[in-house]
Structure formats: structure tokens, C-alpha cells
XYZ file of N, CA and C in Angstrom:
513
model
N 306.545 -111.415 -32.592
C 306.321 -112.822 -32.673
C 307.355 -113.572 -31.817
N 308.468 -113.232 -31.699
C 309.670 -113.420 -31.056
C 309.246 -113.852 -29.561
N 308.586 -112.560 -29.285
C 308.524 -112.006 -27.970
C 307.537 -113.215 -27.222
N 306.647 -113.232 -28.384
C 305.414 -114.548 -27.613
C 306.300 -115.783 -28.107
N 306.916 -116.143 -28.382
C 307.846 -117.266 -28.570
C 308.725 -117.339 -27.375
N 309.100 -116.262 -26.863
C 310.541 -116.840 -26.188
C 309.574 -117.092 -24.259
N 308.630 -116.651 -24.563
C 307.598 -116.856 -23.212
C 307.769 -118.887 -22.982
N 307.814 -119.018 -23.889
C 308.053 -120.586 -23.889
C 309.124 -121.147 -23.469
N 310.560 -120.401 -23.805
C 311.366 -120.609 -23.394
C 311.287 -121.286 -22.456
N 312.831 -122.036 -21.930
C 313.160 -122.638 -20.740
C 314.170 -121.395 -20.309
N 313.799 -121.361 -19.129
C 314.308 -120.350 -17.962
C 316.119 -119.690 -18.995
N 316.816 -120.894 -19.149
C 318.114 -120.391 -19.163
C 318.287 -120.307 -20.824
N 317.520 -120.056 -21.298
C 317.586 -119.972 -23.095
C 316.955 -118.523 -23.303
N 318.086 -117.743 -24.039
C 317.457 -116.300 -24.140
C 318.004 -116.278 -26.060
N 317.032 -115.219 -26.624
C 317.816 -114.719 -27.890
C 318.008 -113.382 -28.417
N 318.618 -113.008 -29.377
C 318.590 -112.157 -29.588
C 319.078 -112.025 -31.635
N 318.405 -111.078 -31.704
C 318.410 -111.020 -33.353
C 319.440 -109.940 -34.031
N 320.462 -111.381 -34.558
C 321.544 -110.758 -35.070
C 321.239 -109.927 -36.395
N 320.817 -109.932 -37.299
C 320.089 -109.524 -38.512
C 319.088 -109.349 -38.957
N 318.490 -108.391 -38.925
C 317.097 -107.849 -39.340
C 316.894 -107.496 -40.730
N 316.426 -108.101 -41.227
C 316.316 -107.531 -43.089
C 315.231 -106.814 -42.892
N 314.178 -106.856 -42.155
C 312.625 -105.994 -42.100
C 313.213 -104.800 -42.916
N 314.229 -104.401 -42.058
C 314.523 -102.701 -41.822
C 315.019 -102.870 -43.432
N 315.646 -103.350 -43.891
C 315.761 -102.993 -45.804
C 314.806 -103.324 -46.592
N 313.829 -104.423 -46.545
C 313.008 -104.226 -46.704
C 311.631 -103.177 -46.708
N 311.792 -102.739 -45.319
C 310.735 -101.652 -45.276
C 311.084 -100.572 -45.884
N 312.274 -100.336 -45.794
C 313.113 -99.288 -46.711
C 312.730 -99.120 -48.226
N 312.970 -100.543 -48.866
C 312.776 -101.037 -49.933
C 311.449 -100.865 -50.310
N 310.514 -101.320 -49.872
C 308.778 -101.313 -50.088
C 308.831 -99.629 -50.086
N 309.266 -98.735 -49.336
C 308.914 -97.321 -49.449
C 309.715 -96.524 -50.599
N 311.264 -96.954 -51.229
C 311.639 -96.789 -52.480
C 310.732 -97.303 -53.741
N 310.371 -98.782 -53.609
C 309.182 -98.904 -54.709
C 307.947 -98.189 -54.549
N 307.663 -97.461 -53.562
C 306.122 -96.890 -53.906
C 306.663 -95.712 -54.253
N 307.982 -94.869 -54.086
C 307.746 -93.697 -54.362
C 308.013 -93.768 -55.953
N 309.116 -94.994 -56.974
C 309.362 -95.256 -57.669
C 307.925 -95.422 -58.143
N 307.117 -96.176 -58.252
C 305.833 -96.406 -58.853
C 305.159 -94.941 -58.751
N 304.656 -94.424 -57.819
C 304.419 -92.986 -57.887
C 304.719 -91.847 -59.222
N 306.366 -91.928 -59.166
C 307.010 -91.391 -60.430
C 306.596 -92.163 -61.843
N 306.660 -92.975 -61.439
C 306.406 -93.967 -63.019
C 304.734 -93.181 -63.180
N 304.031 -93.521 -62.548
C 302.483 -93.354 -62.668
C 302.393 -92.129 -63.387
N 302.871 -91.007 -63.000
C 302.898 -89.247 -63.273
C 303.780 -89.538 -64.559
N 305.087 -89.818 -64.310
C 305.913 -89.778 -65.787
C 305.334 -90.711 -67.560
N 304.439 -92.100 -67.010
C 304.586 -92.330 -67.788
C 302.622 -91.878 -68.477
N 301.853 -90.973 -67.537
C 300.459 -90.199 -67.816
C 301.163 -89.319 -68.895
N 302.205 -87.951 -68.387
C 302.866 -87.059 -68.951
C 303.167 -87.637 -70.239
N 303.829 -88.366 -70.785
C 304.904 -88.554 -71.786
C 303.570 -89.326 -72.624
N 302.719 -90.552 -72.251
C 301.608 -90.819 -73.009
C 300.664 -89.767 -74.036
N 300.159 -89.035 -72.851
C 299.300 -87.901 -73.533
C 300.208 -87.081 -74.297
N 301.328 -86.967 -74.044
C 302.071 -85.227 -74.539
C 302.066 -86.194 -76.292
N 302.579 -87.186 -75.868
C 303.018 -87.755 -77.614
C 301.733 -88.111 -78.653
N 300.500 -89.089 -77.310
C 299.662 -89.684 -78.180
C 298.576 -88.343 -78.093
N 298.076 -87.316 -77.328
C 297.540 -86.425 -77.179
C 295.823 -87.149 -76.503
N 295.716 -87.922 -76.439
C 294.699 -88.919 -76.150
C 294.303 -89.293 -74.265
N 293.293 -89.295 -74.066
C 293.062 -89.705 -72.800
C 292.720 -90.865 -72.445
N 292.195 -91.358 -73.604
C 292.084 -92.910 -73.677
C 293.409 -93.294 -73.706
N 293.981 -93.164 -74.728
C 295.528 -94.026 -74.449
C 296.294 -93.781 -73.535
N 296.257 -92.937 -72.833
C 297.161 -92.191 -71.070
C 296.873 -93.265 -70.506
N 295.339 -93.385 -69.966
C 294.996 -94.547 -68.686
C 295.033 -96.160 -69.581
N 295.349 -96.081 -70.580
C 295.804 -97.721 -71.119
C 296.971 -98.398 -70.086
N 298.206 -97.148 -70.493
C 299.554 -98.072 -69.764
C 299.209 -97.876 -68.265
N 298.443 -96.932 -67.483
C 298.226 -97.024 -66.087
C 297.507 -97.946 -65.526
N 296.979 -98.457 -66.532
C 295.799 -99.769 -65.961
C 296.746 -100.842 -65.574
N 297.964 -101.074 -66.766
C 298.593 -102.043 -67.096
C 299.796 -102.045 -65.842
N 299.705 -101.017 -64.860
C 300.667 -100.838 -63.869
C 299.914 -101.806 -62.563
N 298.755 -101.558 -62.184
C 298.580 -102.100 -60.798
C 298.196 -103.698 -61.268
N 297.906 -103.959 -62.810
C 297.258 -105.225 -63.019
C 299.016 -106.050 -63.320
N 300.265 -105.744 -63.364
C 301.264 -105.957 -63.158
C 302.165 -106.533 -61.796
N 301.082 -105.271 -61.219
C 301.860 -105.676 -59.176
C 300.846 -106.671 -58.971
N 299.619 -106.698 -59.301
C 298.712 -108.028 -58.369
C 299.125 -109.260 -59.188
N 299.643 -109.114 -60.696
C 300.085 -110.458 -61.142
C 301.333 -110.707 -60.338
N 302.190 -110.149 -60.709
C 303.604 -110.334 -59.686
C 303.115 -111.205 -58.621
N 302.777 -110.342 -57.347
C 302.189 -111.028 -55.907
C 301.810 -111.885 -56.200
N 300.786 -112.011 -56.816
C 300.381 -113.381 -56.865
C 300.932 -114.918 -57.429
N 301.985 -114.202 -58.771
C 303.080 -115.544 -58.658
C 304.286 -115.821 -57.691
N 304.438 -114.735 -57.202
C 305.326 -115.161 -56.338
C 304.475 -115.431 -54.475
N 303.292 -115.488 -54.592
C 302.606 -115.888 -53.820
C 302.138 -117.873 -53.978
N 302.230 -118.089 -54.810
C 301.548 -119.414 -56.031
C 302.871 -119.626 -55.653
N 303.856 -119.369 -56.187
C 305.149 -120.136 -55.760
C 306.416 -120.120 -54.535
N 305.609 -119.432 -53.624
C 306.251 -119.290 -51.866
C 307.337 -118.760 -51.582
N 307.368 -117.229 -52.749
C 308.383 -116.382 -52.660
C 308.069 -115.251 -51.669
N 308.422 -114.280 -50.741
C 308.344 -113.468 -49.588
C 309.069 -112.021 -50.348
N 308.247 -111.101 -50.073
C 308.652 -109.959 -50.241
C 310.479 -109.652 -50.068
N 311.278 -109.647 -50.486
C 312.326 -109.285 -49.982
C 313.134 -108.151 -51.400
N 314.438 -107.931 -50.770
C 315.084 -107.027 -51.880
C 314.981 -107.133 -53.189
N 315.150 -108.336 -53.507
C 315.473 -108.810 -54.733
C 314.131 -109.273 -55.255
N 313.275 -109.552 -54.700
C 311.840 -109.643 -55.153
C 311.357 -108.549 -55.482
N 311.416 -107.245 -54.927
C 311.000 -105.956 -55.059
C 311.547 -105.446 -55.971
N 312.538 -105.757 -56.434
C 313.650 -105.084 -57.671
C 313.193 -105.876 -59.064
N 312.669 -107.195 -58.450
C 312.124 -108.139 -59.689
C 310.609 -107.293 -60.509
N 310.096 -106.627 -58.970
C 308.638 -106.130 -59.277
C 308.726 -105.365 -60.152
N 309.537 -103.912 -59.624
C 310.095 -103.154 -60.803
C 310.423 -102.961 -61.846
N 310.980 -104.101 -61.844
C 311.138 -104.376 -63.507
C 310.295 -104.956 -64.337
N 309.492 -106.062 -63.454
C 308.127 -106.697 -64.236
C 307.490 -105.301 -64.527
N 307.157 -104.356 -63.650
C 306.232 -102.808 -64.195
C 306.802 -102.472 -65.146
N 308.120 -102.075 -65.197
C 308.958 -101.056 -66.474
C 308.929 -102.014 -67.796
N 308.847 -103.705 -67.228
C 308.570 -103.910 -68.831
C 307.058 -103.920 -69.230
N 306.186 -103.654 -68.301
C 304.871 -104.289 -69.012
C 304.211 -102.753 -69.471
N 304.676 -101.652 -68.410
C 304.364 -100.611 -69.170
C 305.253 -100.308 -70.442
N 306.401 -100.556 -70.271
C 306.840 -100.363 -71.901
C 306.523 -100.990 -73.096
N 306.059 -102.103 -72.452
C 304.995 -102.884 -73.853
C 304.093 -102.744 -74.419
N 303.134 -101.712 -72.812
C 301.645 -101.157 -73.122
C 301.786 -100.074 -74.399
N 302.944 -99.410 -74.105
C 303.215 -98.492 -74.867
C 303.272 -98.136 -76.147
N 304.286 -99.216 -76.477
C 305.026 -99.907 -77.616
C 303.176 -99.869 -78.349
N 302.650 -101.088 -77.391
C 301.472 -101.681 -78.226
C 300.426 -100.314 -78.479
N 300.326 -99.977 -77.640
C 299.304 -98.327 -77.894
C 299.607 -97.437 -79.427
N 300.998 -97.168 -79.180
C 301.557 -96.510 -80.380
C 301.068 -97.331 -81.504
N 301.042 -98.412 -81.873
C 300.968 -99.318 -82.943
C 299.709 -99.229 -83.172
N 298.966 -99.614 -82.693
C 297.668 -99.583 -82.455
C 296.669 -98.099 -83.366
N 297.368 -96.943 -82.575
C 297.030 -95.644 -83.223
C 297.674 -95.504 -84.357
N 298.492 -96.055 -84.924
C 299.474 -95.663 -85.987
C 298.680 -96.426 -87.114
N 298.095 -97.666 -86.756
C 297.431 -98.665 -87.816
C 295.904 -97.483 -87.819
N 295.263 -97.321 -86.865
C 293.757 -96.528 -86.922
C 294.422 -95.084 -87.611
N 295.217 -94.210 -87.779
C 295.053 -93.268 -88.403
C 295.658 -93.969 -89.954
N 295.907 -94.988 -90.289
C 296.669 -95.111 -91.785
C 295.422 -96.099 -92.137
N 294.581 -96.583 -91.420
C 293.448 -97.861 -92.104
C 292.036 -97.255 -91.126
N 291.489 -96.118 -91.628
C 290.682 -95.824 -90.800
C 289.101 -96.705 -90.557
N 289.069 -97.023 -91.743
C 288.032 -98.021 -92.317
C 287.717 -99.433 -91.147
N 289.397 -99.471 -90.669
C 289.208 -100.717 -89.245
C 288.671 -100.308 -87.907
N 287.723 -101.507 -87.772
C 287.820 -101.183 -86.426
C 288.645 -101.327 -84.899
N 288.576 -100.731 -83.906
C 289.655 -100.610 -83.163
C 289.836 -102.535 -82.441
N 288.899 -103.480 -82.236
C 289.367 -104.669 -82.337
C 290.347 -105.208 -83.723
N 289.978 -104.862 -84.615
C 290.577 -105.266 -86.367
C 292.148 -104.484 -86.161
N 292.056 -103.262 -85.481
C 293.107 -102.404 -85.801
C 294.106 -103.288 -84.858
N 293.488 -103.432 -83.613
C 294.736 -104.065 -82.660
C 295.074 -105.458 -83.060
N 294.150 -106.271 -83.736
C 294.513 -107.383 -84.448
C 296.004 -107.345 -85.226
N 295.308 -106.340 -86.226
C 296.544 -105.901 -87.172
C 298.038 -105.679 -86.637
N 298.023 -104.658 -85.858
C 298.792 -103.706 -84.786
C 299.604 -104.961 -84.456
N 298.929 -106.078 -83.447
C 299.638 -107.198 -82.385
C 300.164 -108.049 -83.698
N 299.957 -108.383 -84.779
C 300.216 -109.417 -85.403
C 301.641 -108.455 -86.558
N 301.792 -107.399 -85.738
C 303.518 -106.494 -86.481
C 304.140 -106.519 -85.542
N 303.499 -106.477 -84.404
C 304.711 -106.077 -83.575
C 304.971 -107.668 -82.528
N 304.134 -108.362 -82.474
C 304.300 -109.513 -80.979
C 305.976 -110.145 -81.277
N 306.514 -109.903 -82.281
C 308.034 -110.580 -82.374
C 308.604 -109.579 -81.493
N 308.519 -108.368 -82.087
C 309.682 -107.339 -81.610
C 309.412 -107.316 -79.941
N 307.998 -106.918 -79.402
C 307.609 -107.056 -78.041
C 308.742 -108.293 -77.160
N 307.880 -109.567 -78.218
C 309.014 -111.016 -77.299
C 310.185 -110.397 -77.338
N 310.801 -109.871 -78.065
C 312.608 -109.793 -78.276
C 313.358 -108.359 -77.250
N 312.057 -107.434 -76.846
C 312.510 -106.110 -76.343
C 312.166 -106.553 -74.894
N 311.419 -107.691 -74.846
C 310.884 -108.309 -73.425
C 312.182 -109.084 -72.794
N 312.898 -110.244 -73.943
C 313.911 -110.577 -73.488
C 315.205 -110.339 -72.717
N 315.408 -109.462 -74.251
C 316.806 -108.382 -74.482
C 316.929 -107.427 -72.650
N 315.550 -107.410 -72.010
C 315.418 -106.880 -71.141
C 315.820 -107.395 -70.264
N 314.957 -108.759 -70.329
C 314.978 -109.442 -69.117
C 316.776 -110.376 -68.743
N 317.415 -110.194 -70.181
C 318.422 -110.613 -70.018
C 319.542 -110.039 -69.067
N 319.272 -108.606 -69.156
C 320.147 -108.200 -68.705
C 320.200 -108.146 -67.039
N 318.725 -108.787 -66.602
C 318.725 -108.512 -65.318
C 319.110 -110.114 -64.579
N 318.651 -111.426 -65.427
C 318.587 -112.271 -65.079
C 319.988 -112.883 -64.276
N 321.188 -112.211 -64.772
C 321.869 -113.135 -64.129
C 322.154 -112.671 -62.619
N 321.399 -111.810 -62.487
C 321.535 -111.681 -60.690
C 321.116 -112.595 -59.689
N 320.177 -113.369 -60.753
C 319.954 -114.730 -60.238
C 321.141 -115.868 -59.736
N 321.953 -115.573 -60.656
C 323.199 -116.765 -60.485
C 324.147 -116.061 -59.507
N 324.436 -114.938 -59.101
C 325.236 -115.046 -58.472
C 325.763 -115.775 -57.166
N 326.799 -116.239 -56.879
C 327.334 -117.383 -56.320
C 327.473 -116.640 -54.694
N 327.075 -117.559 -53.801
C 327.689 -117.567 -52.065
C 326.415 -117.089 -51.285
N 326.476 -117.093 -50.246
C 325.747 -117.303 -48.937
C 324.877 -116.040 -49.092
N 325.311 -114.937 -49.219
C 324.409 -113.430 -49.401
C 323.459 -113.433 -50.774
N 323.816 -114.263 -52.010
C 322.980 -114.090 -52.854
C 322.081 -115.363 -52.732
N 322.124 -116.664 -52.127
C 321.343 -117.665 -51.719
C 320.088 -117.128 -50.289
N 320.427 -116.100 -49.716
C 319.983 -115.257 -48.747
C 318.946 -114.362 -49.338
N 319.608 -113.602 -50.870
C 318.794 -112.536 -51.026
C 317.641 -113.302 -51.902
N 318.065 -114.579 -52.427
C 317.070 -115.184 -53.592
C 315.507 -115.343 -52.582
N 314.706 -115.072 -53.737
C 313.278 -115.369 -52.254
C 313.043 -116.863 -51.877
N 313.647 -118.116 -51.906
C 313.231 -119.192 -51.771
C 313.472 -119.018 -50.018
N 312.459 -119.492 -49.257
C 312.822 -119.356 -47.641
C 313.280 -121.019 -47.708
N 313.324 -121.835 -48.387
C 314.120 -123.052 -47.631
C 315.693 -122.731 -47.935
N 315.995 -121.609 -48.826
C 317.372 -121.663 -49.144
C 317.815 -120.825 -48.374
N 317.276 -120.138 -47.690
C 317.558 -119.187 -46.621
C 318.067 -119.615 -45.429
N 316.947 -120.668 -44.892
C 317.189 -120.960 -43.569
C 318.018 -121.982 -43.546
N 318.249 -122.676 -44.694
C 319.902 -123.953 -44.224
C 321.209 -123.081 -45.008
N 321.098 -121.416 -45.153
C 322.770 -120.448 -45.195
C 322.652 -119.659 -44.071
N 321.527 -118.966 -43.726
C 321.641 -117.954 -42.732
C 321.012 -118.343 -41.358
């Protein structure tokens, strides 16, 4: 893009690009797919081995790609750009929503083998209306610990935040 840009140039104006984030980025995008990869296999394995079920395996896997297109898309809705710290945000939006799927699956089967008489809408009724406190609080407790990477102070973390107007009046 550069390249058809600087064609415009005036004769004695040349540039050159001191900092390239692409290259950690692209880096980055290929650590999250192999990371998602592992998650996908680890968290099939550990589903079935515990719940023994094939229905409940592809529950939390559904809940993985319908995670990344929500992501993108809010940070698309609100004019955030793929970068480090967006990608690390993704990650963690997955690890909590599959750990919730989880959480909620277990509950779910635990109410249908002790109230068999329910049905599996009645059961998850039941199920969501024991657990939606603890979920909010294991959702938090989570998210707390990541949030303040947000605040950190000076020119590299105003850089790494995804807002591009805060970008281009530090770097």
C-alpha cells in the first residue's frame, strides 16, 4: 500500500518503515490458531472422557467458533484492529466461554440423571437457575485478573491498546 502511495510522492520525499507490528502480529494470529487447535482436541478429550457423551463433547466446541465470530464482530462494531493485545483478549474470551460451556453441561447432566422425569429444556432451566451466580462470579474473578493490562501506563501500552486514534497521536 506504501508502495502505491509513495508513487505520489514529490520527487524529494522518500520513506521508510521504522516499525512493523504485521510481523508480531502475524506471529501472533499463527500462536492463536495453533492455541485454538489444542484447545479444540483438549477440551473434545477431557469432555467425553468425564461426561462419556457425544452430545455433550460438540456442546463446548460449538461454543468455540460462535465465541471468535462474536469477538470480531465487537471489536469490529467498535473499530478495534487485530493486534497483540486484541488476540490475547480473544483467547481469553474462548477459555472463558468454553469454561462456562462446561461448567453449564456438567450441571445440566447432573440435574437429568438426579430428576429424570425432566425434560432436557426443564433440566437446563433448573441447571441455569443454580448455577448463573457462580458462572457471573468465575466469569469475573477471571476477567479480573486480566483486566488491568488495560491500564497500564506510557506510549507502548497506548500503542498496544486497539484504539487506532490512540495510536496514531503516540506512535
Amino acid at each position: 500500500m506504501l508502495d502505491d502511495l509513495a508513487k505520489r510522492f514529490p520527487p524529494d520525499l522518500a520513506y521508510s518503515v521504522f516499525f512493523d507490528t504485521t510481523v508480531f502480529v502475524t506471529s501472533t494470529i499463527a500462536e492463536v490458531e495453533r492455541t485454538l487447535l489444542e484447545a479444540f482436541v483438549l477440551v473434545a478429550i477431557v469432555v467425553f472422557l468425564f461426561l462419556g457423551k457425544l452430545r455433550t463433547t460438540i456442546i463446548p466446541l460449538l461454543a468455540v467458533p460462535v465465541s471468535i465470530v462474536g469477538t470480531f464482530a465487537v471489536m469490529l462494531a467498535i473499530g478495534y484492529s487485530a493486534n497483540t493485545v486484541s488476540l490475547l483478549a480473544l483467547v481469553l474470551a474462548i477459555g472463558i466461554v468454553v469454561d462456562d460451556a462446561i461448567v453449564v453441561i456438567e450441571n445440566v447432566e447432573r440435574v437429568i440423571e438426579e430428576e429424570p422425569h425432566l425434560s432436557v429444556a426443564d433440566a437446563t432451566k433448573k441447571a441455569m437457575g443454580e448455577i448463573t451466580g457462580p458462572i457471573i462470579a468465575i466469569t469475573l474473578v477471571l476477567l479480573s485478573v486480566f483486566v488491568p493490562v488495560a491500564f497500564i501506563p506510557g506510549s507502548a501500552a497506548s500503542c498496544s491498546a486497539s484504539s487506532p486514534c490512540r495510536c496514531r497521536s503516540r506512535c
